[in-house]
């Protein structure tokens, strides 16, 4: 049975009863404890992401991975390997020039068996997160050089590679039409020069199913019918960025999470957030079309929970 809530670490962005305008503030990974401070988060739902990545690989590897062959991604590969071994020593073990990946049984050659680009893609298959590398050109402009995307929300690897940070965020706008990221070039340089990795939680969307693969070629319109078997989930992303100042680049990771808004501990925050109706809410288009229906439906579910408790 497919789960409906995979937010194991309880990020739940609506817990405070508010709809965030875009995302939470960044926090240094070094300031967070345990799994919250990991770049790669392995939990009991790891298999969902692994199975999704293998399906994508079987369908068409080139649809979900693209790269710029001229960029040397080897130092980033080395960082990923070292991070996996440090964060999850029970799951990943380096033996000489091999990485033994115990959750999957894969053994990856780190010395010549794969090209640096093939190794990047192979490492991406070992973790739940999507992986993206963005780097500066000699002339100071930036572009995505590597993208392995199997759980991204309606953007693809082939589309992303070669595009700038500004291009990718062109559609991320406030309710008045202004860009959320007003100075993308300065932001890219700021990220590259950060002292260490940081995380944020954002990219909230309301969804009627727990679908990981939202490649633009695959998705169908969301179905909201408000019947007793309706699912009402909050999809969001836990994102990290790791700077590589010497490369003029950074590694961007995206872990997809879903929360079930009808779960008793989730429902009050969702109802309160929808009642507030923040004008700068990130999902204002959805809320304009479906917000009242979702609120009414959730309130009815809340009443059912109360009545059941009184019986």
Short mmCIF file of C-alpha atoms in Angstrom, two decimals:
data_model
loop_
_atom_site.label_atom_id
_atom_site.label_comp_id
_atom_site.label_asym_id
_atom_site.label_seq_id
_atom_site.Cartn_x
_atom_site.Cartn_y
_atom_site.Cartn_z
CA UNK A 1 0.00 0.00 0.00
CA UNK A 2 1.40 3.40 -1.00
CA UNK A 3 1.79 5.70 2.03
CA UNK A 4 0.19 9.15 2.08
CA UNK A 5 2.57 10.86 4.51
CA UNK A 6 6.34 10.46 4.16
CA UNK A 7 7.44 13.49 6.21
CA UNK A 8 9.35 11.36 8.70
CA UNK A 9 11.35 14.28 10.10
CA UNK A 10 8.20 16.38 10.58
CA UNK A 11 9.15 19.44 8.57
CA UNK A 12 5.40 20.05 7.96
CA UNK A 13 5.42 23.66 6.66
CA UNK A 14 1.82 24.36 7.76
CA UNK A 15 2.36 23.41 11.41
CA UNK A 16 2.24 27.06 12.46
CA UNK A 17 -1.08 27.66 10.75
CA UNK A 18 0.36 29.87 8.02
CA UNK A 19 1.01 29.47 4.30
CA UNK A 20 4.67 30.40 3.70
CA UNK A 21 5.17 32.92 0.87
CA UNK A 22 7.95 30.81 -0.68
CA UNK A 23 10.24 28.94 1.66
CA UNK A 24 11.71 28.86 5.13
CA UNK A 25 14.92 30.70 5.85
CA UNK A 26 18.14 28.87 5.14
CA UNK A 27 19.91 27.12 7.99
CA UNK A 28 23.50 25.83 8.02
CA UNK A 29 23.55 22.03 7.99
CA UNK A 30 26.22 22.16 10.70
CA UNK A 31 23.70 23.79 13.05
CA UNK A 32 21.22 20.90 12.74
CA UNK A 33 21.36 17.61 14.62
CA UNK A 34 21.11 14.06 13.36
CA UNK A 35 19.27 13.38 10.09
CA UNK A 36 18.10 17.01 9.95
CA UNK A 37 21.71 17.98 9.29
CA UNK A 38 22.37 15.35 6.63
CA UNK A 39 22.70 16.24 2.98
CA UNK A 40 21.24 12.87 2.02
CA UNK A 41 18.27 11.64 4.05
CA UNK A 42 17.72 7.89 4.15
CA UNK A 43 14.63 6.60 5.92
CA UNK A 44 11.96 3.89 5.69
CA UNK A 45 10.66 5.37 2.44
CA UNK A 46 14.00 5.11 0.65
CA UNK A 47 12.59 2.27 -1.47
CA UNK A 48 9.94 4.55 -3.00
CA UNK A 49 12.61 6.83 -4.42
CA UNK A 50 14.89 3.99 -5.48
CA UNK A 51 12.05 2.25 -7.32
CA UNK A 52 11.05 5.51 -8.99
CA UNK A 53 14.63 6.16 -10.12
CA UNK A 54 14.96 2.66 -11.54
CA UNK A 55 11.69 3.07 -13.46
CA UNK A 56 12.99 6.33 -14.89
CA UNK A 57 16.29 4.67 -15.78
CA UNK A 58 14.44 1.85 -17.52
CA UNK A 59 12.17 4.23 -19.41
CA UNK A 60 14.91 6.49 -20.81
CA UNK A 61 18.10 7.48 -18.94
CA UNK A 62 18.57 10.52 -21.18
CA UNK A 63 15.17 11.85 -20.19
CA UNK A 64 16.16 12.17 -16.54
CA UNK A 65 19.90 12.89 -16.70
CA UNK A 66 21.75 15.47 -18.76
CA UNK A 67 25.16 17.09 -18.45
CA UNK A 68 27.66 19.44 -19.99
CA UNK A 69 30.60 17.16 -20.88
CA UNK A 70 33.18 19.93 -20.61
CA UNK A 71 32.65 20.57 -16.90
CA UNK A 72 34.85 18.57 -14.50
CA UNK A 73 32.41 17.16 -11.96
CA UNK A 74 34.99 14.85 -10.33
CA UNK A 75 35.50 16.96 -7.16
CA UNK A 76 31.75 17.01 -6.59
CA UNK A 77 31.59 13.24 -7.05
CA UNK A 78 34.34 12.87 -4.43
CA UNK A 79 32.36 15.10 -2.07
CA UNK A 80 29.19 13.03 -2.57
CA UNK A 81 31.05 9.79 -1.84
CA UNK A 82 32.70 11.22 1.28
CA UNK A 83 29.37 12.62 2.50
CA UNK A 84 27.54 9.32 2.03
CA UNK A 85 30.22 7.42 3.93
CA UNK A 86 30.28 10.00 6.74
CA UNK A 87 26.52 10.43 7.12
CA UNK A 88 25.52 6.79 6.58
CA UNK A 89 28.46 4.48 7.42
CA UNK A 90 26.08 1.55 7.82
CA UNK A 91 24.80 2.01 4.27
CA UNK A 92 27.87 3.13 2.30
CA UNK A 93 31.40 1.80 2.60
CA UNK A 94 34.45 2.86 0.65
CA UNK A 95 36.91 0.06 0.00
CA UNK A 96 39.86 1.43 -1.91
CA UNK A 97 38.57 2.58 -5.27
CA UNK A 98 35.10 1.12 -4.81
CA UNK A 99 31.96 2.41 -3.13
CA UNK A 100 29.84 -0.42 -1.72
CA UNK A 101 26.21 0.69 -1.57
CA UNK A 102 24.53 -1.71 0.84
CA UNK A 103 20.90 -0.55 0.40
CA UNK A 104 21.01 -1.38 -3.32
CA UNK A 105 23.83 -3.94 -3.53
CA UNK A 106 25.58 -1.78 -6.14
CA UNK A 107 29.36 -1.50 -6.17
CA UNK A 108 30.57 1.64 -7.93
CA UNK A 109 34.07 1.93 -9.36
CA UNK A 110 35.65 5.23 -8.37
CA UNK A 111 38.77 4.83 -10.51
CA UNK A 112 38.12 4.60 -14.19
CA UNK A 113 35.32 2.10 -14.52
CA UNK A 114 32.91 4.96 -15.20
CA UNK A 115 33.40 8.40 -16.66
CA UNK A 116 33.00 11.25 -14.18
CA UNK A 117 29.59 12.03 -15.68
CA UNK A 118 28.45 8.39 -15.52
CA UNK A 119 29.61 8.23 -11.91
CA UNK A 120 27.57 11.34 -11.05
CA UNK A 121 24.48 9.66 -12.50
CA UNK A 122 25.26 6.37 -10.73
CA UNK A 123 25.63 8.18 -7.39
CA UNK A 124 22.30 9.92 -7.99
CA UNK A 125 20.67 6.48 -8.23
CA UNK A 126 21.83 5.67 -4.69
CA UNK A 127 20.06 8.53 -2.89
CA UNK A 128 16.46 9.78 -2.62
CA UNK A 129 17.44 13.29 -3.63
CA UNK A 130 17.54 14.81 -7.10
CA UNK A 131 20.97 16.32 -7.88
CA UNK A 132 21.84 19.48 -9.79
CA UNK A 133 25.18 21.24 -10.34
CA UNK A 134 25.31 24.91 -11.31
CA UNK A 135 28.59 26.63 -12.20
CA UNK A 136 30.01 29.92 -13.41
CA UNK A 137 31.51 30.32 -16.87
CA UNK A 138 34.77 32.23 -17.34
CA UNK A 139 32.77 35.28 -18.43
CA UNK A 140 30.87 35.29 -15.12
CA UNK A 141 27.56 33.97 -16.41
CA UNK A 142 26.14 30.82 -14.85
CA UNK A 143 24.47 27.66 -16.10
CA UNK A 144 23.40 24.22 -14.94
CA UNK A 145 26.06 21.68 -15.91
CA UNK A 146 24.56 18.45 -14.50
CA UNK A 147 21.01 17.48 -13.60
CA UNK A 148 19.63 14.13 -12.45
CA UNK A 149 15.91 14.74 -11.90
CA UNK A 150 13.39 11.97 -11.25
CA UNK A 151 11.18 13.60 -8.59
CA UNK A 152 11.26 17.22 -9.70
CA UNK A 153 8.03 19.15 -10.06
CA UNK A 154 7.42 19.78 -13.75
CA UNK A 155 10.96 20.54 -14.89
CA UNK A 156 13.39 18.20 -16.58
CA UNK A 157 17.11 17.55 -16.81
CA UNK A 158 17.27 18.18 -20.55
CA UNK A 159 15.53 21.51 -20.14
CA UNK A 160 17.67 22.59 -17.18
CA UNK A 161 21.21 21.90 -18.43
CA UNK A 162 22.68 24.99 -20.05
CA UNK A 163 20.08 27.31 -18.51
CA UNK A 164 20.96 29.99 -16.00
CA UNK A 165 19.75 30.31 -12.42
CA UNK A 166 17.61 33.25 -13.60
CA UNK A 167 16.07 31.20 -16.43
CA UNK A 168 15.11 28.38 -14.09
CA UNK A 169 13.43 30.75 -11.62
CA UNK A 170 11.68 32.91 -14.21
CA UNK A 171 8.29 31.47 -13.26
CA UNK A 172 8.73 31.95 -9.51
CA UNK A 173 6.89 35.20 -8.91
CA UNK A 174 4.99 37.04 -6.19
CA UNK A 175 1.28 37.78 -6.37
CA UNK A 176 2.06 41.19 -7.92
CA UNK A 177 4.10 39.57 -10.70
CA UNK A 178 7.51 40.50 -9.31
CA UNK A 179 10.27 37.93 -9.39
CA UNK A 180 10.93 36.28 -6.03
CA UNK A 181 14.63 36.23 -6.88
CA UNK A 182 15.43 39.76 -8.01
CA UNK A 183 19.22 39.50 -8.26
CA UNK A 184 19.96 35.95 -9.44
CA UNK A 185 23.58 36.57 -10.44
CA UNK A 186 24.37 38.01 -7.02
CA UNK A 187 22.59 35.09 -5.35
CA UNK A 188 24.62 32.55 -7.33
CA UNK A 189 27.88 34.23 -6.32
CA UNK A 190 26.69 34.45 -2.73
CA UNK A 191 25.90 30.73 -2.63
CA UNK A 192 29.27 29.79 -4.12
CA UNK A 193 31.04 31.88 -1.47
CA UNK A 194 29.11 30.56 1.52
CA UNK A 195 31.23 28.97 4.27
CA UNK A 196 29.35 25.65 4.11
CA UNK A 197 26.19 23.76 3.11
CA UNK A 198 22.75 25.10 4.01
CA UNK A 199 19.19 23.81 3.76
CA UNK A 200 15.74 25.26 3.25
CA UNK A 201 12.20 23.91 2.92
CA UNK A 202 9.95 25.25 0.19
CA UNK A 203 8.26 24.72 -3.20
CA UNK A 204 4.88 23.91 -1.61
CA UNK A 205 2.08 22.51 -3.75
CA UNK A 206 -1.25 20.86 -2.93
CA UNK A 207 -1.63 17.47 -4.60
CA UNK A 208 -4.30 14.72 -4.79
CA UNK A 209 -1.75 11.88 -5.06
CA UNK A 210 1.71 10.85 -3.97
CA UNK A 211 3.37 10.96 -7.37
CA UNK A 212 7.14 11.26 -7.41
CA UNK A 213 7.82 11.43 -11.15
CA UNK A 214 6.39 14.76 -12.29
CA UNK A 215 8.39 15.06 -15.50
CA UNK A 216 6.59 17.51 -17.84
CA UNK A 217 6.03 14.75 -20.41
CA UNK A 218 4.36 12.43 -17.90
CA UNK A 219 2.04 14.44 -15.70
CA UNK A 220 -1.72 14.67 -16.06
CA UNK A 221 -3.99 17.31 -14.52
CA UNK A 222 -4.62 16.91 -10.81
CA UNK A 223 -8.06 15.50 -10.04
CA UNK A 224 -9.97 17.18 -7.22
CA UNK A 225 -13.47 15.79 -6.66
CA UNK A 226 -13.92 16.25 -2.88
CA UNK A 227 -15.46 12.83 -2.40
CA UNK A 228 -14.82 10.50 0.55
CA UNK A 229 -11.86 8.87 -1.21
CA UNK A 230 -10.18 12.19 -2.10
CA UNK A 231 -6.53 12.50 -1.05
CA UNK A 232 -5.34 15.93 0.03
CA UNK A 233 -1.57 16.08 0.32
CA UNK A 234 0.98 18.83 0.71
CA UNK A 235 4.03 18.30 -1.45
CA UNK A 236 7.16 20.22 -0.53
CA UNK A 237 10.90 20.04 -1.03
CA UNK A 238 13.77 19.96 1.41
CA UNK A 239 16.64 21.53 -0.52
CA UNK A 240 20.34 21.86 0.24
CA UNK A 241 23.12 23.76 -1.46
CA UNK A 242 26.80 22.91 -1.00
CA UNK A 243 29.31 25.48 -2.30
CA UNK A 244 32.51 24.63 -4.17
CA UNK A 245 34.33 27.94 -4.25
CA UNK A 246 37.40 26.55 -6.01
CA UNK A 247 35.17 25.31 -8.85
CA UNK A 248 32.93 28.36 -8.97
CA UNK A 249 30.00 25.96 -8.54
CA UNK A 250 27.49 24.50 -6.11
CA UNK A 251 25.64 21.22 -5.65
CA UNK A 252 21.87 21.51 -5.24
CA UNK A 253 19.92 18.58 -3.76
CA UNK A 254 16.15 18.23 -3.67
CA UNK A 255 14.31 15.70 -1.48
CA UNK A 256 10.56 15.47 -2.10
CA UNK A 257 8.22 15.08 0.86
CA UNK A 258 4.47 14.61 1.15
CA UNK A 259 2.22 15.30 4.14
CA UNK A 260 -1.33 13.97 4.50
CA UNK A 261 -3.43 17.00 5.45
CA UNK A 262 -6.15 14.77 6.93
CA UNK A 263 -3.85 13.20 9.51
CA UNK A 264 -5.12 14.34 12.91
CA UNK A 265 -1.89 16.11 13.83
CA UNK A 266 -1.64 17.80 10.40
CA UNK A 267 -5.26 18.90 9.94
CA UNK A 268 -5.48 21.84 12.42
CA UNK A 269 -2.48 23.60 10.90
CA UNK A 270 -3.82 23.13 7.38
CA UNK A 271 -7.27 24.46 8.28
CA UNK A 272 -5.85 27.49 10.08
CA UNK A 273 -3.47 28.27 7.21
CA UNK A 274 -6.28 28.10 4.64
CA UNK A 275 -8.53 30.29 6.79
CA UNK A 276 -5.83 32.94 6.99
CA UNK A 277 -5.49 33.00 3.21
CA UNK A 278 -2.12 34.75 3.08
CA UNK A 279 -2.08 37.12 0.06
CA UNK A 280 1.54 36.26 -0.75
CA UNK A 281 0.98 32.50 -0.55
CA UNK A 282 3.17 30.60 -3.00
CA UNK A 283 0.21 28.59 -4.32
CA UNK A 284 -2.16 31.52 -4.86
CA UNK A 285 -3.43 30.17 -8.22
CA UNK A 286 -4.44 26.86 -6.69
CA UNK A 287 -5.97 28.63 -3.70
CA UNK A 288 -7.97 30.96 -5.91
CA UNK A 289 -9.49 27.99 -7.73
CA UNK A 290 -9.68 25.30 -5.05
CA UNK A 291 -8.83 26.93 -1.72
CA UNK A 292 -12.40 27.29 -0.43
CA UNK A 293 -13.31 23.75 -1.51
CA UNK A 294 -10.22 22.32 0.16
CA UNK A 295 -10.94 24.26 3.37
CA UNK A 296 -14.57 23.12 3.47
CA UNK A 297 -13.57 19.52 2.81
CA UNK A 298 -10.87 19.56 5.51
CA UNK A 299 -13.24 21.17 8.02
CA UNK A 300 -15.72 18.39 7.34
CA UNK A 301 -13.00 15.81 7.93
CA UNK A 302 -12.14 17.55 11.18
CA UNK A 303 -15.77 17.37 12.30
CA UNK A 304 -15.80 13.65 11.56
CA UNK A 305 -12.72 13.15 13.72
CA UNK A 306 -14.38 15.06 16.58
CA UNK A 307 -17.60 13.06 16.27
CA UNK A 308 -15.70 9.78 16.18
CA UNK A 309 -13.84 10.80 19.34
CA UNK A 310 -17.12 11.53 21.14
CA UNK A 311 -18.69 8.18 20.29
#
